Short mmCIF file of C-alpha atoms and ligand atoms in Angstrom, two decimals:
data_model
loop_
_atom_site.label_atom_id
_atom_site.label_comp_id
_atom_site.label_asym_id
_atom_site.label_seq_id
_atom_site.Cartn_x
_atom_site.Cartn_y
_atom_site.Cartn_z
CA MET T 20 15.08 -4.64 -5.60
CA GLU T 21 16.31 -2.51 -2.60
CA ASP T 22 14.16 -3.96 -0.11
CA ARG T 23 14.34 -7.60 -0.27
CA ILE T 24 12.68 -8.46 2.60
CA GLY T 25 11.84 -12.58 3.91
CA PHE T 26 8.68 -12.15 5.77
CA GLY T 27 8.16 -14.47 8.58
CA ALA T 28 5.22 -14.08 9.05
CA TRP T 29 5.18 -15.10 12.15
CA ILE T 30 7.85 -16.20 13.94
CA ASN T 31 6.57 -20.33 14.13
CA ASP T 32 6.20 -19.98 10.30
CA VAL T 33 9.51 -20.88 10.09
CA ARG T 34 9.94 -23.43 12.02
CA LEU T 35 11.39 -26.69 11.31
CA GLU T 36 9.31 -29.05 13.17
CA ALA T 37 5.42 -28.85 13.24
CA MET T 38 3.36 -27.92 16.12
CA PRO T 39 0.47 -30.33 15.44
CA PHE T 40 -1.47 -28.99 19.05
CA ALA T 41 -1.04 -25.27 18.60
CA TYR T 42 -3.49 -22.48 17.65
CA TRP T 43 -2.47 -19.83 15.08
CA PRO T 44 -0.73 -17.81 15.38
CA PRO T 45 1.55 -20.03 17.95
CA ASP T 46 3.66 -17.24 19.86
CA LEU T 47 5.83 -19.94 21.60
CA LEU T 48 9.85 -18.81 21.22
CA ASP T 49 11.75 -21.72 22.34
CA GLU T 50 14.58 -23.47 21.19
CA VAL T 51 13.22 -24.64 18.14
CA ALA T 52 11.95 -21.47 17.30
CA GLU T 53 15.04 -19.57 17.94
CA ARG T 54 17.03 -22.24 15.92
CA SER T 55 14.32 -22.19 12.97
CA LEU T 56 14.27 -18.06 12.74
CA ILE T 57 18.32 -18.46 12.64
CA GLU T 58 18.67 -21.26 9.86
CA THR T 59 16.38 -19.56 8.24
CA MET T 60 18.20 -16.14 8.15
CA ARG T 61 21.62 -18.04 7.23
CA LEU T 62 19.75 -18.83 3.99
CA GLN T 63 18.58 -15.31 3.19
CA ALA T 64 21.98 -14.12 3.74
CA ALA T 65 23.26 -16.61 1.60
CA SER T 66 20.50 -15.68 -0.91
CA GLY T 67 20.60 -12.44 -1.27
CA TYR T 68 18.19 -11.11 1.24
CA ASN T 69 19.05 -7.54 3.26
CA MET T 70 16.06 -7.93 5.95
CA PHE T 71 14.12 -10.21 7.97
CA ASP T 72 10.71 -9.21 9.03
CA VAL T 73 8.51 -11.09 11.44
CA PHE T 74 5.85 -10.74 13.59
CA GLY T 75 4.83 -12.76 17.50
CA LEU T 76 8.99 -11.98 19.10
CA PHE T 77 6.96 -10.28 22.20
CA ALA T 78 3.05 -11.32 21.58
CA ALA T 79 0.49 -12.04 19.36
CA TRP T 80 -3.32 -11.74 20.09
CA GLY T 81 -2.65 -9.92 23.13
CA TRP T 82 0.03 -7.98 25.25
CA PRO T 83 -0.30 -7.90 28.89
CA VAL T 84 -1.82 -5.00 30.72
CA ASP T 85 1.16 -4.32 32.66
CA ILE T 86 3.17 -5.14 28.62
CA VAL T 87 6.74 -5.76 30.51
CA SER T 88 5.42 -9.24 31.44
CA ALA T 89 4.91 -10.55 27.80
CA VAL T 90 8.94 -10.65 28.03
CA ASP T 91 10.52 -12.68 30.61
CA ARG T 92 14.10 -13.62 31.02
CA GLU T 93 14.16 -16.38 28.67
CA ARG T 94 12.46 -14.70 25.81
CA ASP T 95 14.51 -11.87 26.12
CA ALA T 96 17.46 -14.06 25.94
CA ARG T 97 16.18 -15.61 22.64
CA VAL T 98 15.45 -11.92 21.34
CA ARG T 99 19.18 -10.67 21.63
CA ARG T 100 20.82 -13.75 20.28
CA ILE T 101 18.22 -13.89 17.08
CA GLN T 102 19.23 -9.89 16.71
CA LYS T 103 22.87 -11.05 17.26
CA ALA T 104 22.71 -13.93 14.38
CA ALA T 105 21.17 -10.99 12.56
CA ARG T 106 23.60 -8.24 12.83
CA GLU T 107 25.86 -11.48 12.21
CA LEU T 108 24.99 -12.15 9.44
CA GLY T 109 23.95 -8.91 7.38
CA ILE T 110 20.04 -8.71 7.73
CA LYS T 111 18.06 -6.34 9.29
CA LEU T 112 15.48 -7.63 11.42
CA ILE T 113 12.36 -5.46 11.41
CA TYR T 114 9.54 -6.12 14.11
CA GLY T 115 6.09 -6.73 12.70
CA LEU T 116 3.63 -4.52 14.90
CA GLY T 117 0.27 -4.27 15.10
CA VAL T 118 -1.03 -0.83 15.02
CA TYR T 119 -4.74 -0.50 17.16
CA SER T 120 -5.24 -4.28 16.87
CA TRP T 121 -2.72 -7.66 16.60
CA GLY T 122 -1.60 -7.62 20.12
CA PHE T 123 -4.40 -5.87 22.08
CA ASP T 124 -7.31 -8.40 22.92
CA LYS T 125 -6.65 -8.27 26.40
CA ILE T 126 -5.93 -4.16 26.83
CA ILE T 127 -9.07 -3.69 25.22
CA GLN T 128 -10.71 -6.19 27.65
CA HIS T 129 -9.36 -4.62 30.40
CA ASP T 130 -10.01 -0.74 29.24
CA PRO T 131 -13.34 0.25 28.37
CA ALA T 132 -12.11 3.41 27.14
CA VAL T 133 -10.64 1.90 24.26
CA LYS T 134 -13.36 -0.86 23.49
CA GLY T 135 -15.45 0.13 20.22
CA PRO T 136 -17.41 -2.88 18.65
CA ASN T 137 -14.53 -4.78 17.33
CA ILE T 138 -12.63 -6.93 20.19
CA HIS T 139 -9.31 -6.88 18.12
CA ALA T 140 -9.25 -3.52 17.21
CA MET T 141 -9.16 -0.43 19.84
CA CYS T 142 -10.99 2.48 19.09
CA ALA T 143 -9.42 5.27 16.96
CA SER T 144 -11.21 7.74 18.35
CA ARG T 145 -9.89 7.50 22.27
CA GLU T 146 -6.88 9.09 22.98
CA GLU T 147 -6.41 6.53 25.35
CA SER T 148 -5.96 4.57 22.86
CA TRP T 149 -2.84 6.09 21.89
CA GLY T 150 -1.64 6.10 25.24
CA TRP T 151 -1.23 2.38 24.98
CA GLN T 152 -0.01 1.76 21.49
CA LYS T 153 2.67 4.54 22.80
CA LYS T 154 3.46 2.28 25.34
CA ILE T 155 3.84 -0.73 23.02
CA ILE T 156 6.10 1.16 20.78
CA ASP T 157 8.16 2.55 23.82
CA PHE T 158 8.48 -1.38 24.90
CA ILE T 159 9.57 -2.31 21.53
CA LEU T 160 12.08 0.25 20.73
CA LYS T 161 14.10 -0.42 23.97
CA TYR T 162 15.21 -3.40 21.41
CA ASP T 163 16.58 -1.13 19.20
CA PHE T 164 14.79 -3.27 15.93
CA ASP T 165 16.44 -2.33 12.37
CA GLY T 166 12.61 -0.97 11.41
CA TYR T 167 9.12 -1.58 12.17
CA HIS T 168 6.52 -3.30 9.91
CA LEU T 169 3.10 -1.30 10.84
CA GLU T 170 0.11 -3.48 9.93
CA ALA T 171 -3.85 -1.44 10.83
CA SER T 172 -5.68 -3.48 9.42
CA ASP T 173 -5.78 -7.25 9.24
CA LEU T 174 -8.17 -7.28 11.95
CA GLY T 175 -10.46 -4.82 10.60
CA ARG T 176 -11.35 -1.25 12.24
CA CYS T 177 -12.98 0.67 15.08
CA THR T 178 -17.13 1.26 13.62
CA CYS T 179 -18.46 2.82 16.78
CA GLU T 180 -20.42 5.98 15.84
CA GLN T 181 -17.46 8.25 16.20
CA CYS T 182 -14.92 6.60 14.01
CA LEU T 183 -17.46 5.99 11.02
CA LYS T 184 -18.41 9.92 11.41
CA THR T 185 -15.15 10.47 11.27
CA TRP T 186 -13.72 7.99 8.72
CA PRO T 187 -16.73 6.96 7.16
CA VAL T 188 -13.74 5.68 3.90
CA LEU T 189 -11.83 2.86 5.26
CA ALA T 190 -8.62 3.45 3.93
CA THR T 191 -8.61 6.89 5.42
CA TYR T 192 -9.16 5.53 9.10
CA TYR T 193 -6.17 3.10 8.56
CA ASN T 194 -4.45 5.89 6.65
CA HIS T 195 -4.94 8.30 9.86
CA ILE T 196 -3.15 5.81 12.86
CA THR T 197 -0.53 4.03 10.50
CA ALA T 198 0.84 7.31 9.59
CA LYS T 199 0.64 8.55 13.63
CA CYS T 200 2.61 5.57 14.25
CA ALA T 201 5.26 6.16 11.82
CA ASP T 202 5.69 9.76 12.65
CA TYR T 203 6.27 8.65 16.48
CA ILE T 204 8.48 5.83 15.72
CA ARG T 205 10.55 8.33 13.32
CA LYS T 206 10.96 10.86 16.17
CA GLN T 207 11.55 8.45 18.78
CA ALA T 208 14.10 6.14 16.85
CA PRO T 209 15.31 8.34 13.25
CA GLY T 210 16.78 6.28 10.95
CA LYS T 211 14.74 2.97 11.23
CA TYR T 212 12.96 1.90 8.66
CA ILE T 213 9.64 1.80 8.39
CA SER T 214 7.04 -0.29 6.32
CA ALA T 215 3.21 0.80 5.50
CA ILE T 216 1.21 -2.85 5.15
CA THR T 217 -2.17 -2.16 3.36
CA ILE T 218 -3.78 -5.61 3.58
CA SER T 219 -7.50 -5.44 3.71
CA TRP T 220 -7.45 -1.69 3.01
CA ALA T 221 -10.08 -1.54 -0.06
CA ASP T 222 -12.06 -4.16 -1.89
CA TRP T 223 -10.22 -6.76 -3.40
CA ASN T 224 -11.64 -6.73 -6.53
CA THR T 225 -12.09 -3.06 -7.16
CA GLY T 226 -8.83 -2.23 -5.34
CA PHE T 227 -7.55 1.35 -4.47
CA THR T 228 -9.77 4.47 -5.48
CA ALA T 229 -8.48 7.66 -6.47
CA GLU T 230 -8.96 8.90 -3.30
CA ASP T 231 -6.98 6.12 -1.27
CA LYS T 232 -4.27 6.81 -3.75
CA GLN T 233 -3.89 10.31 -2.97
CA ASN T 234 -3.75 9.55 0.77
CA LEU T 235 -1.02 6.81 0.25
CA ILE T 236 1.23 9.55 -1.31
CA THR T 237 0.76 11.93 1.65
CA LEU T 238 1.24 8.68 3.82
CA SER T 239 4.42 7.55 1.49
CA ASN T 240 6.17 11.22 2.77
CA GLN T 241 5.91 9.25 6.09
CA VAL T 242 7.20 5.79 5.59
CA ASP T 243 10.00 3.82 3.60
CA SER T 244 7.69 2.07 1.57
CA ILE T 245 4.24 0.78 0.96
CA LEU T 246 3.62 -2.43 0.78
CA ASP T 247 -0.14 -3.95 -1.51
CA GLN T 248 0.65 -7.35 -0.64
CA GLY T 249 -2.24 -8.71 -2.53
CA HIS T 250 -3.49 -11.90 -1.06
CA HIS T 251 -6.60 -11.76 -2.53
CA GLY T 252 -5.07 -9.68 -6.00
CA LEU T 253 -3.70 -6.27 -5.83
CA PHE T 254 -5.17 -3.30 -4.25
CA VAL T 255 -2.92 -1.39 -7.22
CA LYS T 256 -3.73 -2.74 -10.41
CA GLU T 257 -1.03 -3.67 -12.47
CA PRO T 258 -1.60 -1.46 -15.59
CA ASP T 259 -2.14 1.85 -13.11
CA ARG T 260 0.98 0.72 -11.35
CA LYS T 261 3.78 2.51 -12.79
CA ALA T 262 1.94 5.92 -12.92
CA PHE T 263 1.05 5.02 -8.93
CA VAL T 264 4.31 4.34 -8.04
CA ASP T 265 5.99 7.89 -9.92
CA GLN T 266 4.12 9.74 -7.80
CA LEU T 267 4.88 8.20 -4.17
CA HIS T 268 7.61 10.04 -2.56
CA CYS T 269 8.34 6.15 -0.80
CA LYS T 270 9.15 2.75 -1.95
CA PHE T 271 6.58 0.72 -3.34
CA GLY T 272 6.44 -3.12 -3.43
CA THR T 273 3.85 -6.25 -3.26
CA SER T 274 4.78 -10.32 -2.15
CA GLY T 275 5.72 -11.36 -5.22
CA GLY T 276 2.60 -12.20 -7.00
CA PHE T 277 1.45 -15.53 -4.66
CA TRP T 278 2.75 -17.17 -1.97
CA VAL T 279 1.49 -20.63 0.23
CA TYR T 280 1.16 -19.28 3.81
CA PRO T 281 3.23 -22.17 5.76
CA PRO T 282 0.73 -24.48 7.70
CA PHE T 283 2.49 -25.06 10.86
CA ARG T 284 0.13 -27.61 12.09
CA CYS T 285 1.13 -30.16 9.30
CA HIS T 286 4.21 -32.50 8.93
CA ARG T 287 7.12 -30.44 7.22
CA GLU T 288 7.25 -33.08 4.04
CA ARG T 289 3.65 -33.13 3.53
CA TRP T 290 3.44 -30.22 0.10
CA PHE T 291 5.46 -29.39 -2.82
CA LEU T 292 4.99 -26.08 -3.98
CA PRO T 293 7.39 -24.66 -5.85
CA TYR T 294 6.84 -21.10 -7.19
CA THR T 295 9.98 -19.69 -8.73
CA ARG T 296 8.66 -18.79 -12.33
CA LYS T 297 5.30 -17.52 -11.14
CA THR T 298 6.55 -15.20 -8.47
CA GLY T 299 10.00 -14.65 -10.34
CA GLU T 300 8.34 -13.21 -13.55
CA HIS T 301 5.51 -10.63 -11.09
CA ILE T 302 8.84 -9.40 -9.48
CA GLN T 303 10.44 -8.65 -12.81
CA ARG T 304 7.55 -6.52 -14.04
CA LEU T 305 7.31 -4.81 -10.47
CA TYR T 306 10.75 -3.60 -11.11
CA ALA T 307 9.73 -2.43 -14.63
CA ASP T 308 6.79 -0.45 -12.84
CA GLY T 309 9.19 1.07 -10.27
CA GLY T 310 8.51 -1.02 -7.49
CA ARG T 311 11.29 -1.44 -4.92
CA SER T 312 10.29 -3.44 -2.73
CA VAL T 313 9.40 -7.29 -1.80
CA LEU T 314 7.89 -8.51 1.00
CA TYR T 315 9.08 -12.45 0.21
CA TYR T 316 6.87 -15.19 2.55
CA GLN T 317 9.33 -17.42 3.94
CA GLY T 318 8.36 -21.05 5.49
CA PRO T 319 9.82 -24.06 6.95
CA ILE T 320 13.29 -24.50 4.89
CA ASN T 321 13.43 -28.17 5.55
CA ASN T 322 10.16 -28.69 3.09
CA PRO T 323 12.02 -28.83 -0.48
CA GLY T 324 9.43 -26.34 -2.17
CA VAL T 325 9.68 -23.96 0.64
CA GLU T 326 13.66 -24.28 0.67
CA VAL T 327 13.61 -23.52 -3.03
CA ASN T 328 11.33 -20.59 -3.37
CA VAL T 329 13.06 -18.76 -0.47
CA ALA T 330 16.59 -19.07 -2.01
CA PHE T 331 14.92 -18.07 -5.08
CA GLY T 332 13.51 -15.02 -3.84
CA GLY T 333 16.66 -13.67 -2.60
CA LYS T 334 18.49 -14.30 -5.51
CA ILE T 335 16.09 -12.73 -8.06
CA MET T 336 15.16 -9.47 -5.80
CA SER T 337 19.38 -9.02 -6.14
CA ASP T 338 19.13 -9.19 -9.69
CA VAL T 339 15.82 -8.95 -11.56
CA SER T 340 17.29 -9.19 -15.05
CA ARG T 341 18.38 -12.82 -14.75
CA ASP T 342 16.44 -15.42 -16.18
CA VAL T 343 14.33 -17.31 -13.74
CA THR T 344 15.32 -20.87 -15.35
CA ASP T 345 19.48 -20.07 -14.70
CA VAL T 346 18.19 -18.65 -11.31
CA LEU T 347 16.39 -22.04 -10.44
CA SER T 348 19.31 -23.90 -11.81
CA GLU T 349 22.03 -21.83 -10.07
CA ILE T 350 19.72 -22.74 -6.85
CA ILE T 351 19.38 -26.75 -7.41
CA GLU T 352 23.39 -26.71 -8.31
CA GLU T 353 24.09 -25.38 -4.93
CA LEU T 354 21.51 -27.07 -2.68
CA TYR T 355 21.73 -30.85 -4.38
CA GLN T 356 25.38 -30.77 -5.99
CA PRO T 357 24.28 -32.93 -8.75
CA LYS T 358 27.05 -35.93 -10.12
CA THR T 359 25.40 -36.00 -13.66
CA GLN T 360 24.20 -33.25 -16.00
CA GLU T 361 21.06 -35.81 -15.77
CA ALA T 362 20.27 -35.46 -12.33
CA HIS T 363 20.35 -31.29 -12.88
CA ARG T 364 18.28 -31.59 -15.46
CA LEU T 365 16.03 -34.08 -13.83
CA LEU T 366 16.30 -32.02 -10.50
CA VAL T 367 15.37 -28.66 -12.52
CA GLN T 368 12.73 -30.08 -14.31
CA THR T 369 10.85 -31.14 -11.30
CA PHE T 370 10.67 -27.98 -9.83
CA GLN T 371 9.25 -26.36 -13.05
CA LEU T 372 7.15 -29.23 -13.20
CA GLY T 373 5.85 -29.50 -9.67
CA GLU T 374 4.66 -25.14 -10.03
CA GLU T 375 2.98 -26.09 -13.13
CA ALA T 376 1.22 -29.20 -12.74
CA TYR T 377 -0.45 -27.39 -9.44
CA LEU T 378 -0.43 -23.41 -10.69
CA SER T 379 -1.60 -24.57 -14.49
CA ASN T 380 -4.82 -26.35 -12.92
CA MET T 381 -6.14 -24.26 -10.55
CA ASN T 382 -9.05 -23.20 -10.95
CA TYR T 383 -9.27 -20.01 -8.35
CA ASP T 384 -12.85 -19.19 -8.40
CA ALA T 385 -14.80 -22.07 -9.44
CA ASP T 386 -17.66 -22.29 -7.24
CA GLY T 387 -17.10 -18.91 -5.43
CA ILE T 388 -16.98 -20.74 -2.31
CA HIS T 389 -13.58 -18.97 -1.05
CA LEU T 390 -13.99 -17.33 2.63
CA LYS T 391 -17.17 -19.00 3.40
CA GLY T 392 -19.44 -18.30 0.05
CA GLN T 393 -18.95 -14.13 0.69
CA SER T 394 -17.69 -13.28 -2.04
CA THR T 395 -15.17 -14.45 -5.42
CA TYR T 396 -11.36 -12.68 -5.63
CA PRO T 397 -9.45 -11.67 -8.47
CA GLY T 398 -6.44 -13.66 -6.75
CA PRO T 399 -4.60 -15.70 -5.16
CA GLY T 400 -2.04 -14.31 -3.88
CA GLU T 401 -2.33 -16.47 -0.93
CA LEU T 402 -2.88 -20.42 -0.63
CA HIS T 403 -3.81 -21.47 2.31
CA ILE T 404 -3.25 -25.56 1.64
CA GLY T 405 -4.76 -26.54 4.95
CA PHE T 406 -4.48 -29.75 6.69
CA GLY T 407 -3.27 -30.47 10.34
CA VAL T 408 -5.15 -32.05 12.85
CA SER T 409 -8.27 -31.02 13.11
CA LEU T 410 -8.69 -28.90 16.40
CA ALA T 411 -9.22 -25.83 14.37
CA GLY T 412 -12.24 -27.20 12.76
CA ALA T 413 -12.56 -29.37 9.80
CA THR T 414 -11.78 -27.11 7.26
CA SER T 415 -8.01 -26.47 8.00
CA ALA T 416 -7.69 -30.47 8.68
CA VAL T 417 -7.94 -31.18 4.90
CA PRO T 418 -5.77 -30.83 2.35
CA VAL T 419 -7.93 -27.63 0.53
CA TYR T 420 -5.30 -26.37 -1.62
CA LEU T 421 -6.57 -29.86 -3.66
CA TYR T 422 -9.92 -28.99 -3.07
CA GLU T 423 -12.38 -26.42 -4.58
CA PRO T 424 -12.36 -23.63 -5.68
CA ASN T 425 -8.41 -24.55 -6.13
CA LEU T 426 -8.86 -27.41 -7.81
CA ASN T 427 -11.32 -29.63 -9.82
CA ASP T 428 -11.98 -33.41 -10.65
CA GLN T 429 -9.74 -32.32 -14.02
CA GLY T 430 -6.93 -30.04 -11.94
CA ARG T 431 -6.59 -33.02 -9.46
CA ALA T 432 -6.56 -35.76 -12.47
CA ALA T 433 -3.90 -33.27 -13.74
CA TYR T 434 -2.25 -32.65 -10.64
CA ALA T 435 -1.41 -35.90 -9.40
CA LYS T 436 -0.32 -37.03 -13.70
CA GLY T 437 1.95 -33.98 -12.95
CA LEU T 438 3.55 -35.52 -9.48
CA GLU T 439 3.78 -38.94 -10.69
CA ALA T 440 6.00 -37.48 -13.45
CA CYS T 441 8.01 -35.35 -10.83
CA LEU T 442 8.10 -38.31 -8.49
CA GLY T 443 9.89 -40.03 -11.44
CA HIS T 444 12.55 -38.08 -12.09
CA VAL T 445 13.51 -37.75 -8.70
CA SER T 446 13.57 -41.59 -8.49
CA LYS T 447 15.66 -41.86 -11.53
CA ILE T 448 18.70 -39.74 -10.20
CA GLU T 449 18.55 -39.50 -6.27
CA HIS T 450 21.94 -41.53 -6.14
CA GLN T 451 23.17 -39.00 -8.49
CA VAL T 452 23.51 -36.06 -6.40
CA GLY T 453 25.69 -35.05 -3.48
CA ALA T 454 22.95 -33.86 -1.15
CA VAL T 455 21.64 -37.34 0.17
CA GLU T 456 19.09 -36.40 2.69
CA ARG T 457 18.11 -33.46 0.92
CA VAL T 458 17.22 -35.77 -2.19
CA GLN T 459 15.64 -37.75 0.07
CA ARG T 460 13.10 -35.11 1.57
CA LEU T 461 12.38 -33.93 -1.77
CA LYS T 462 11.12 -37.39 -3.14
CA ASN T 463 9.00 -37.61 0.38
CA SER T 464 7.06 -34.54 -0.24
CA ILE T 465 6.53 -35.15 -4.04
CA TYR T 466 5.29 -38.79 -2.48
CA HIS T 467 3.12 -37.55 0.47
CA ALA T 468 1.82 -34.42 -1.89
CA LEU T 469 0.75 -37.19 -4.48
CA ASP T 470 -0.78 -39.48 -1.66
CA ASP T 471 -3.21 -36.87 -0.84
CA VAL T 472 -4.30 -35.31 -3.99
CA LEU T 473 -4.93 -39.39 -5.07
CA ASN T 474 -6.50 -39.76 -1.63
CA VAL T 475 -8.92 -36.80 -2.45
CA ALA T 476 -9.54 -37.55 -5.65
CA TYR T 477 -10.80 -41.00 -4.53
CA ALA T 478 -12.42 -39.93 -1.61
CA ARG T 479 -14.58 -36.94 -3.98
CA GLU T 480 -17.03 -39.28 -4.87
CA THR T 481 -18.48 -40.36 -1.36
CA MET T 482 -17.59 -37.60 0.77
CA PRO T 483 -18.21 -34.36 1.38
CA LYS T 484 -17.19 -31.03 0.50
CA PRO T 485 -15.13 -29.34 3.00
ZN1 ZN K 523 -14.02 3.61 17.30
#
């Protein structure tokens, strides 16, 4: 792969300490956040990544109206140290930029001229909106990031009468504002990497229409890469992918086919979800179809499953021809320093079985309650695992990944059995490895995941669904 991108996604998604009382997405940039970002980049550099794409260095939901007060001296110094660390590690730092949405809430409240029906998205028909967008871009450009991730659609579009008339088709609206920002950044900062992210540009089931694809081919003249991440399935379906990629003037990619969205509220050793086979095989198919970019999700690397996933992503992207088990085996050797062949073998098996025990028992569309019952999806691309302190409502306070529609009774029983086997493996060899502290974290994470699935399985009879 040419673009081997680690995706934050937000600055605290890689945080090495949980934030039990924070709201999503926490934009705190303190000592822990800085250290966590730099530690993550160290593992990225050692594993073959060449970019780190992250949201929230300056703002999350809302830039202040004066823009500049988003960054005080302390934050400025932290951002510059993170940039310096990235340069030293050979990692290009990509700034996650909201396009007409993500970061504009306070501006929309302040300036009625840019306000449409969507409280998170500026009206694309108003020249004033473009003025605000340019102000923010101008501010960010002063920091001279290596590239910009343009995201127009995650929080929806403006649905005022004028916008609906000008851009009746969803994708044309997002395409228009993305292209406008890309052109502006190109002129101001030539040579920087620009990616267009197509989250929510189309219906998750049907994907891009022929017209959407044609418009993306036009957009591909203005950006370096188009990323069809695949949160609930891919907009460019695999059988059509090669023909589409061949027509693009830029690179194309996905987010590796599957990822766990990092849960920032819960204890770092609470889950064990490795997925090296699933993403490895996806990345190999993507490459065969001409895909050359991957936006691979990161997470807190002191979670043993996350650490192996992150290392694996970098290595398989660096050489997609490698056998996925060989890559995993190499990572186990490097991270755990097994002293015996048995320890090596059982550790590799633990990560393979941990993946299979969850993913092969998933029943994603079992009851159609996905996203508040609105629809079922062809996914999963993104898995939310839930839990934390019950601040954001009951559904995120419980381990949702262990409930329907992800696992049913049968799936939970099979997953528990798999985790028991993983725990047995690790218990057998825990004193045969060099990385003493790491293997204890591995054991803890399997133990905690097993506790959770058993608790859910037993409680299921008497407790209502989340
Ligand atoms: Zn509008």
